[in-house]
């Protein structure tokens, strides 16, 4: 069997005060015909990154609404995840050439995992490229099982300009899915034709420990514990250590901001994901910067900086930066806005839609980013107002209940 991820329990009623009776009633109504549906979400990692964040929140809610939802992860090792990270980068537009060896590795691990997909489901949602070939091999190994199963490929990354070699290969495996979900219309690769393309942006869970309301005092206590003290002004970026998140650009921004605000600190908070070996190389380079400058602080999940600490950083930072160069969605933007903290972020992928109701500034370069951060630091009252506007935007469009509604509609349309 593919490894099952234990998700705990959550009740849809718990969201009543946040989203209102009408939304809860709509979700229950939508889910009624889906009661008993056997649904598997399959991805590559149980922790680290936005997809695991989403699944951890949405699966218990689907279960609570009567769906027999499960979250399972494929297994792989460094060799496989090196290849799938190359896929990730190439599909986001990095120019690279696809080798025969990579193709072989990708297929061998997908074949192995397809053999482990023994249970029967009514619907299977495959997240991202890592397990995308499971459908094809599952049909080969278990021709009599999953005969009526609806297969959905859920793409979380920006595939608007994929590197042709990788995309050509992957496209063959996803064309036969019953539906393909992208975050936004822009992300559909130019030559991809499919009769059932659906657009669903991700969302944050306001009741997860990462997003629960914290008082200023409690947030400060949490940060004291890890060495960020109350008299310290700080800006932060919370992201996997990934070239697309531009952590070195953030350090350059900090150096420019420091010219105006000499006492500013920078907290780079990064998590290591099981399926992201590249993170280690970048982490080492960032640590070298950290050692040179006592005002740069680097934190990771490896030293216990996890959900509640991320919450405290996003709550207390004067400004959150998300200097992405490419971005699928960037959950961290909505997470920060939900705490009323203004965000200065790269104008790319799913970020602009999160800032459309206010909340911060979109930027395309290091100097522009630094200028906007300095502006917000220099105008704290306005920064507060901008942050609050962003929070209302998230309430309207980017809470987990909206995501749940869109997924339920998708399942209904496929399974009747
Ligand atoms: N995250 C975290 N700790 C870290 C860095 C990131 O918990 O040190 C979380 C972050 O809060 C967010 C997710 O990982 O929930 C990242 O999702 P996002 O969509 O921003 O980016 P992805 O990693 O999926 O590209």
Coordinates of C-alpha atoms and ligand atoms in Angstrom, one line a residue:
X1 CA 0.0 0.0 0.0
X2 CA 1.1 3.6 -0.5
X3 CA 1.9 5.3 2.8
X4 CA -1.2 6.8 4.5
X5 CA -0.8 10.2 6.1
X6 CA -2.7 10.5 9.4
X7 CA -4.6 13.8 9.4
X8 CA -6.5 14.0 12.6
X9 CA -10.1 15.3 12.7
X10 CA -11.8 18.6 12.0
X11 CA -15.4 19.7 11.9
X12 CA -16.8 22.0 9.3
X13 CA -18.9 23.6 12.0
X14 CA -15.7 25.0 13.5
X15 CA -15.6 27.5 10.6
X16 CA -19.1 28.8 11.3
X17 CA -18.0 32.1 13.0
X18 CA -15.4 32.8 10.3
X19 CA -17.5 32.2 7.2
X20 CA -21.1 32.2 8.2
X21 CA -24.0 29.8 8.2
X22 CA -24.7 30.2 4.5
X23 CA -21.3 28.9 3.4
X24 CA -21.4 26.0 5.8
X25 CA -24.9 25.0 4.6
X26 CA -23.7 25.3 1.0
X27 CA -20.8 22.9 1.7
X28 CA -23.0 20.4 3.3
X29 CA -25.5 20.5 0.5
X30 CA -22.7 20.1 -2.1
X31 CA -21.2 17.2 -0.2
X32 CA -24.5 15.3 0.4
X33 CA -24.5 13.4 -3.0
X34 CA -20.8 12.6 -2.4
X35 CA -21.3 10.8 0.9
X36 CA -19.4 7.5 0.9
X37 CA -17.3 8.5 -2.1
X38 CA -13.9 6.8 -1.9
X39 CA -11.3 9.6 -2.6
X40 CA -7.5 9.4 -2.6
X41 CA -5.3 12.4 -2.7
X42 CA -1.8 11.4 -3.7
X43 CA 1.4 13.5 -3.6
X44 CA 5.1 13.2 -2.9
X45 CA 5.6 14.4 0.6
X46 CA 3.8 14.5 3.9
X47 CA 5.5 17.7 5.0
X48 CA 7.2 20.8 3.6
X49 CA 5.6 23.1 1.0
X50 CA 2.2 24.2 0.1
X51 CA 0.7 21.0 -1.2
X52 CA 1.1 19.1 2.1
X53 CA -0.2 22.2 3.9
X54 CA -3.4 22.1 1.8
X55 CA -3.9 18.4 2.1
X56 CA -3.4 18.4 5.9
X57 CA -6.4 20.8 6.1
X58 CA -8.7 19.7 3.4
X59 CA -8.8 15.9 3.9
X60 CA -10.2 16.0 7.5
X61 CA -12.9 18.4 6.2
X62 CA -13.8 16.1 3.4
X63 CA -14.0 13.2 5.8
X64 CA -16.2 15.3 8.1
X65 CA -18.6 15.9 5.2
X66 CA -19.0 12.2 4.7
X67 CA -16.4 11.5 2.0
X68 CA -14.1 8.6 2.5
X69 CA -11.1 10.8 1.8
X70 CA -7.5 9.6 2.3
X71 CA -4.1 11.2 1.8
X72 CA -1.4 8.9 0.5
X73 CA 2.2 9.6 -0.4
X74 CA 4.4 7.9 -3.0
X75 CA 7.8 6.7 -1.9
X76 CA 11.1 7.7 -3.4
X77 CA 14.7 8.3 -2.6
X78 CA 17.2 11.1 -3.4
X79 CA 17.7 9.8 -6.9
X80 CA 14.0 10.1 -7.7
X81 CA 13.5 13.4 -6.0
X82 CA 16.5 14.9 -7.7
X83 CA 14.8 14.0 -11.0
X84 CA 11.4 15.3 -9.9
X85 CA 12.9 18.5 -8.7
X86 CA 14.4 18.9 -12.2
X87 CA 10.9 18.3 -13.5
X88 CA 9.6 21.0 -11.2
X89 CA 12.2 23.5 -12.3
X90 CA 11.9 22.7 -16.0
X91 CA 8.1 22.9 -15.9
X92 CA 8.4 26.3 -14.3
X93 CA 10.5 27.4 -17.3
X94 CA 14.1 26.6 -16.5
X95 CA 16.0 25.6 -19.6
X96 CA 17.3 22.1 -19.2
X97 CA 17.6 19.0 -21.3
X98 CA 15.7 15.8 -20.4
X99 CA 18.0 12.8 -20.3
X100 CA 17.2 9.2 -21.0
X101 CA 18.4 8.4 -17.5
X102 CA 16.0 10.9 -15.9
X103 CA 13.1 9.4 -17.9
X104 CA 14.0 5.9 -16.8
X105 CA 14.3 7.0 -13.1
X106 CA 10.9 8.8 -13.2
X107 CA 9.2 5.8 -14.8
X108 CA 10.8 3.1 -12.5
X109 CA 9.6 4.9 -9.4
X110 CA 6.1 5.6 -10.8
X111 CA 5.8 1.9 -11.8
X112 CA 6.9 0.9 -8.3
X113 CA 4.4 3.2 -6.7
X114 CA 1.6 2.2 -9.1
X115 CA 2.0 -1.4 -7.9
X116 CA 1.3 -0.2 -4.4
X117 CA -2.0 1.5 -5.3
X118 CA -4.0 -1.5 -4.4
X119 CA -7.2 -0.1 -3.0
X120 CA -10.2 0.9 -5.1
X121 CA -11.4 4.5 -5.3
X122 CA -14.1 6.4 -7.0
X123 CA -11.8 9.4 -7.5
X124 CA -8.1 9.9 -7.3
X125 CA -6.5 13.4 -7.2
X126 CA -2.8 13.2 -8.2
X127 CA -0.9 16.3 -7.1
X128 CA 1.9 17.7 -9.2
X129 CA 4.3 16.0 -11.6
X130 CA 6.0 13.5 -9.2
X131 CA 3.2 10.8 -9.3
X132 CA 1.6 11.9 -12.6
X133 CA 2.3 8.6 -14.4
X134 CA 0.6 6.5 -11.7
X135 CA -2.7 6.6 -13.6
X136 CA -1.2 4.9 -16.7
X137 CA 0.6 2.2 -14.8
X138 CA -2.2 1.5 -12.4
X139 CA -4.4 0.8 -15.5
X140 CA -1.8 -1.6 -16.7
X141 CA -1.3 -3.5 -13.4
X142 CA -4.9 -3.5 -12.2
X143 CA -7.0 -3.5 -15.4
X144 CA -10.1 -4.7 -13.5
X145 CA -9.7 -2.4 -10.6
X146 CA -10.5 1.3 -10.6
X147 CA -12.4 0.8 -13.8
X148 CA -14.8 3.6 -13.1
X149 CA -12.4 5.7 -11.1
X150 CA -12.2 9.4 -12.1
X151 CA -8.6 10.6 -12.2
X152 CA -7.8 14.2 -11.7
X153 CA -4.4 15.8 -12.1
X154 CA -3.9 18.8 -9.9
X155 CA -1.1 21.0 -11.0
X156 CA 0.2 23.4 -8.3
X157 CA 3.0 25.0 -10.2
X158 CA 3.4 27.7 -12.9
X159 CA 3.5 25.7 -16.2
X160 CA 2.8 28.6 -18.5
X161 CA 6.2 28.3 -20.2
X162 CA 7.4 24.8 -19.6
X163 CA 10.7 23.5 -20.9
X164 CA 9.5 21.6 -24.0
X165 CA 11.4 18.3 -23.4
X166 CA 9.9 17.7 -20.0
X167 CA 6.5 18.9 -20.9
X168 CA 6.2 16.7 -24.0
X169 CA 7.0 13.7 -21.8
X170 CA 4.6 14.6 -19.0
X171 CA 1.8 15.6 -21.3
X172 CA 1.4 12.1 -22.6
X173 CA 0.7 10.9 -19.1
X174 CA -1.8 13.6 -18.2
X175 CA -3.9 13.9 -21.4
X176 CA -5.9 10.8 -20.3
X177 CA -6.9 12.2 -17.0
X178 CA -10.6 12.9 -16.6
X179 CA -9.9 16.4 -15.4
X180 CA -6.9 18.7 -15.0
X181 CA -6.9 21.5 -12.4
X182 CA -4.6 24.5 -12.7
X183 CA -4.5 27.4 -10.3
X184 CA -5.2 29.9 -13.0
X185 CA -5.8 30.1 -16.8
X186 CA -2.3 31.5 -17.5
X187 CA -0.7 28.3 -16.2
X188 CA -2.1 26.1 -19.0
X189 CA 0.8 25.2 -21.2
X190 CA 0.2 26.8 -24.7
X191 CA -0.2 23.5 -26.6
X192 CA -2.3 21.6 -24.0
X193 CA -5.7 20.7 -25.2
X194 CA -8.0 18.9 -22.8
X195 CA -11.8 18.9 -22.6
X196 CA -12.0 19.3 -18.9
X197 CA -9.7 21.9 -17.6
X198 CA -10.7 23.5 -14.3
X199 CA -9.2 26.5 -12.4
X200 CA -9.0 26.4 -8.7
X201 CA -6.7 28.6 -6.6
X202 CA -5.4 27.3 -3.3
X203 CA -6.4 28.7 0.1
X204 CA -5.3 28.8 3.7
X205 CA -6.8 27.2 6.7
X206 CA -7.6 29.9 9.3
X207 CA -7.9 27.2 12.0
X208 CA -4.5 25.6 11.5
X209 CA -1.9 26.4 14.2
X210 CA -0.1 28.4 11.5
X211 CA -3.0 30.8 11.1
X212 CA -4.8 30.8 14.4
X213 CA -5.0 34.3 15.9
X214 CA -2.1 35.0 18.3
X215 CA -2.0 37.9 20.7
X216 CA 1.1 40.2 20.3
X217 CA 2.4 39.0 23.7
X218 CA 2.1 35.4 22.9
X219 CA 3.7 35.9 19.4
X220 CA 6.5 37.8 21.1
X221 CA 7.0 35.1 23.7
X222 CA 7.4 32.5 20.9
X223 CA 9.9 34.6 19.1
X224 CA 11.9 35.4 22.3
X225 CA 12.3 31.7 22.7
X226 CA 14.1 31.5 19.4
X227 CA 16.1 34.7 19.7
X228 CA 14.1 37.5 18.1
X229 CA 13.7 40.1 20.8
X230 CA 10.9 42.7 21.2
X231 CA 13.0 45.8 20.5
X232 CA 14.1 44.4 17.1
X233 CA 12.5 45.6 13.9
X234 CA 12.4 42.7 11.4
X235 CA 11.4 41.8 8.0
X236 CA 11.0 38.1 7.0
X237 CA 10.5 35.7 4.2
X238 CA 9.1 32.3 4.9
X239 CA 9.8 29.8 2.1
X240 CA 11.4 26.6 1.1
X241 CA 15.1 27.2 0.1
X242 CA 14.5 27.3 -3.6
X243 CA 16.0 29.4 -6.4
X244 CA 12.5 30.5 -7.5
X245 CA 11.9 32.0 -4.1
X246 CA 15.0 34.1 -4.6
X247 CA 16.4 34.0 -1.0
X248 CA 19.6 35.8 -2.1
X249 CA 17.5 38.5 -3.7
X250 CA 15.9 38.9 -0.2
X251 CA 19.3 39.3 1.4
X252 CA 20.1 42.0 -1.2
X253 CA 16.8 43.8 -0.4
X254 CA 17.7 43.6 3.3
X255 CA 21.1 45.2 2.6
X256 CA 19.4 48.1 0.8
X257 CA 16.8 48.5 3.5
X258 CA 19.6 48.5 6.1
X259 CA 21.0 51.7 4.6
X260 CA 17.8 53.5 5.7
X261 CA 17.0 51.4 8.8
X262 CA 20.4 50.3 10.2
X263 CA 18.9 48.3 13.0
X264 CA 16.6 46.2 10.8
X265 CA 16.9 42.4 11.1
X266 CA 16.1 39.8 8.5
X267 CA 14.6 36.4 9.4
X268 CA 14.7 33.8 6.7
X269 CA 12.5 31.0 7.7
X270 CA 12.7 27.9 5.5
X271 CA 11.5 24.4 5.6
X272 CA 13.1 21.3 4.2
X273 CA 10.7 19.1 2.2
X274 CA 11.3 15.4 1.7
X275 CA 11.0 15.8 -2.1
X276 CA 13.3 18.8 -2.4
X277 CA 17.0 17.8 -2.2
X278 CA 18.1 21.1 -3.8
X279 CA 17.0 22.9 -0.6
X280 CA 20.2 21.7 1.2
X281 CA 22.6 23.3 -1.2
X282 CA 20.8 26.6 -1.0
X283 CA 20.6 26.3 2.8
X284 CA 24.4 26.0 3.1
X285 CA 24.9 29.1 1.0
X286 CA 22.4 31.1 3.0
X287 CA 24.1 29.9 6.3
X288 CA 27.3 31.4 5.0
X289 CA 25.6 34.8 4.7
X290 CA 24.0 34.3 8.1
X291 CA 27.5 33.8 9.7
X292 CA 28.8 37.0 8.2
X293 CA 25.9 39.2 9.6
X294 CA 24.5 39.0 13.1
X295 CA 21.3 40.6 12.0
X296 CA 20.5 37.9 9.5
X297 CA 18.7 34.9 11.2
X298 CA 18.1 31.6 9.5
X299 CA 15.5 29.2 10.9
X300 CA 14.3 25.8 9.7
X301 CA 11.9 23.0 10.7
X302 CA 15.1 21.0 11.5
X303 CA 15.6 23.1 14.6
X304 CA 11.9 23.0 15.5
X305 CA 10.8 26.2 13.8
X306 CA 7.4 25.0 12.7
X307 CA 3.8 26.2 12.3
X308 CA 3.4 28.2 15.5
X309 CA 6.7 29.9 15.0
X310 CA 5.8 30.7 11.4
X311 CA 2.6 32.2 12.7
X312 CA 4.5 34.4 15.1
X313 CA 6.9 35.6 12.4
X314 CA 4.1 36.4 10.0
X315 CA 2.2 38.1 12.8
X316 CA 5.0 40.3 14.2
X317 CA 7.1 41.1 11.1
X318 CA 6.9 44.8 10.1
X319 CA 6.8 43.6 6.5
X320 CA 6.7 40.1 4.9
X321 CA 8.7 39.7 1.7
X322 CA 7.9 37.0 -0.9
X323 CA 10.4 37.8 -3.6
X324 CA 9.5 34.9 -5.9
X325 CA 10.6 34.9 -9.5
X326 CA 8.2 32.1 -10.4
X327 CA 5.4 31.0 -8.0
X328 CA 2.5 28.5 -8.3
X329 CA 0.5 30.3 -5.7
X330 CA 2.5 31.3 -2.7
X331 CA 0.3 30.3 0.3
X332 CA 2.7 32.4 2.5
X333 CA 1.2 35.6 1.0
X334 CA -2.3 34.8 2.1
X335 CA -1.0 33.5 5.5
X336 CA 0.8 36.8 6.1
X337 CA -2.1 39.0 5.0
X338 CA -4.5 37.0 7.3
X339 CA -2.4 38.3 10.2
X340 CA -2.9 41.9 8.8
X341 CA 0.8 42.1 7.9
X342 CA 1.6 43.9 4.6
X343 CA 3.5 41.9 1.9
X344 CA 5.9 43.0 -0.7
X345 CA 6.1 40.2 -3.3
X346 CA 7.2 39.3 -6.8
X347 CA 4.8 40.0 -9.5
X348 CA 4.5 36.4 -10.7
X349 CA 2.2 33.4 -10.8
X350 CA -0.6 33.3 -8.2
X351 CA 0.8 36.2 -6.2
X352 CA -1.0 39.1 -7.9
X353 CA -4.5 37.6 -7.4
X354 CA -3.8 37.5 -3.7
X355 CA -2.9 41.2 -3.6
X356 CA -5.8 42.4 -5.9
X357 CA -7.8 43.7 -2.9
X358 CA -4.8 45.5 -1.3
X359 CA -2.4 44.0 1.2
X360 CA 0.9 45.2 -0.3
X361 CA 2.9 45.8 -3.4
X362 CA 4.0 43.7 -6.4
X363 CA 7.6 44.2 -7.5
X364 CA 9.9 43.0 -10.2
X365 CA 13.4 43.8 -9.0
X366 CA 15.6 44.0 -5.8
X367 CA 15.7 47.9 -5.8
X368 CA 11.9 48.1 -6.3
X369 CA 11.3 45.6 -3.5
X370 CA 13.7 47.5 -1.1
X371 CA 12.0 50.8 -2.0
X372 CA 8.5 49.4 -1.1
X373 CA 9.7 47.8 2.1
X374 CA 11.3 51.1 3.1
X375 CA 8.0 52.9 2.3
X376 CA 6.1 50.6 4.5
X377 CA 8.6 50.8 7.4
X378 CA 8.5 54.6 7.1
X379 CA 4.7 54.7 7.2
X380 CA 3.6 52.3 9.9
X381 CA 0.0 53.6 10.1
X382 CA -0.5 53.2 6.4
X383 CA 1.2 49.8 6.5
X384 CA -1.3 48.7 9.1
X385 CA -4.2 49.8 6.9
X386 CA -2.8 48.1 3.8
X387 CA -2.3 44.9 5.9
X388 CA -6.0 45.0 7.0
X389 CA -7.2 45.4 3.5
X390 CA -5.2 42.3 2.6
X391 CA -6.8 40.4 5.4
X392 CA -10.3 41.2 4.1
X393 CA -9.3 40.1 0.6
X394 CA -8.2 36.7 2.0
X395 CA -11.4 36.4 4.0
X396 CA -13.3 36.9 0.7
X397 CA -11.3 34.6 -1.6
X398 CA -8.6 32.5 0.0
X399 CA -10.0 30.6 2.9
X400 CA -10.1 26.8 2.9
X401 CA -13.9 26.7 2.7
X402 CA -13.8 28.3 -0.8
X403 CA -11.2 25.7 -1.9
X404 CA -13.4 22.9 -0.4
X405 CA -16.4 24.3 -2.3
X406 CA -14.5 24.3 -5.6
X407 CA -13.2 20.8 -5.1
X408 CA -16.6 19.4 -4.2
X409 CA -18.1 21.0 -7.3
X410 CA -15.3 19.4 -9.4
X411 CA -15.9 15.9 -7.8
X412 CA -19.7 16.3 -8.3
X413 CA -19.2 17.2 -12.0
X414 CA -17.1 14.1 -12.6
X415 CA -18.9 11.5 -10.5
X416 CA -22.4 12.6 -11.1
Ligands
LIG1 N1 6.5 26.8 5.4 C1 6.7 26.5 6.7 N2 7.9 26.6 7.3 C2 8.9 27.2 6.6 C3 8.7 27.5 5.2 C4 7.5 27.3 4.7 O1 5.8 26.0 7.4 O2 10.0 27.3 7.1 C5 5.1 26.7 4.9 C6 4.5 28.0 4.6 O3 4.0 28.5 5.8 C7 3.4 27.6 3.6 C8 4.1 26.5 2.8 O4 5.2 26.0 3.6 O5 2.3 27.1 4.2 C9 4.7 26.9 1.5 O6 3.7 27.1 0.6 P1 3.8 28.0 -0.7 O7 2.6 27.9 -1.5 O8 4.1 29.4 -0.2 O9 5.1 27.5 -1.5 P2 5.6 26.1 -2.0 O10 6.6 25.6 -1.0 O11 4.4 25.2 -2.1 O12 6.3 26.4 -3.3

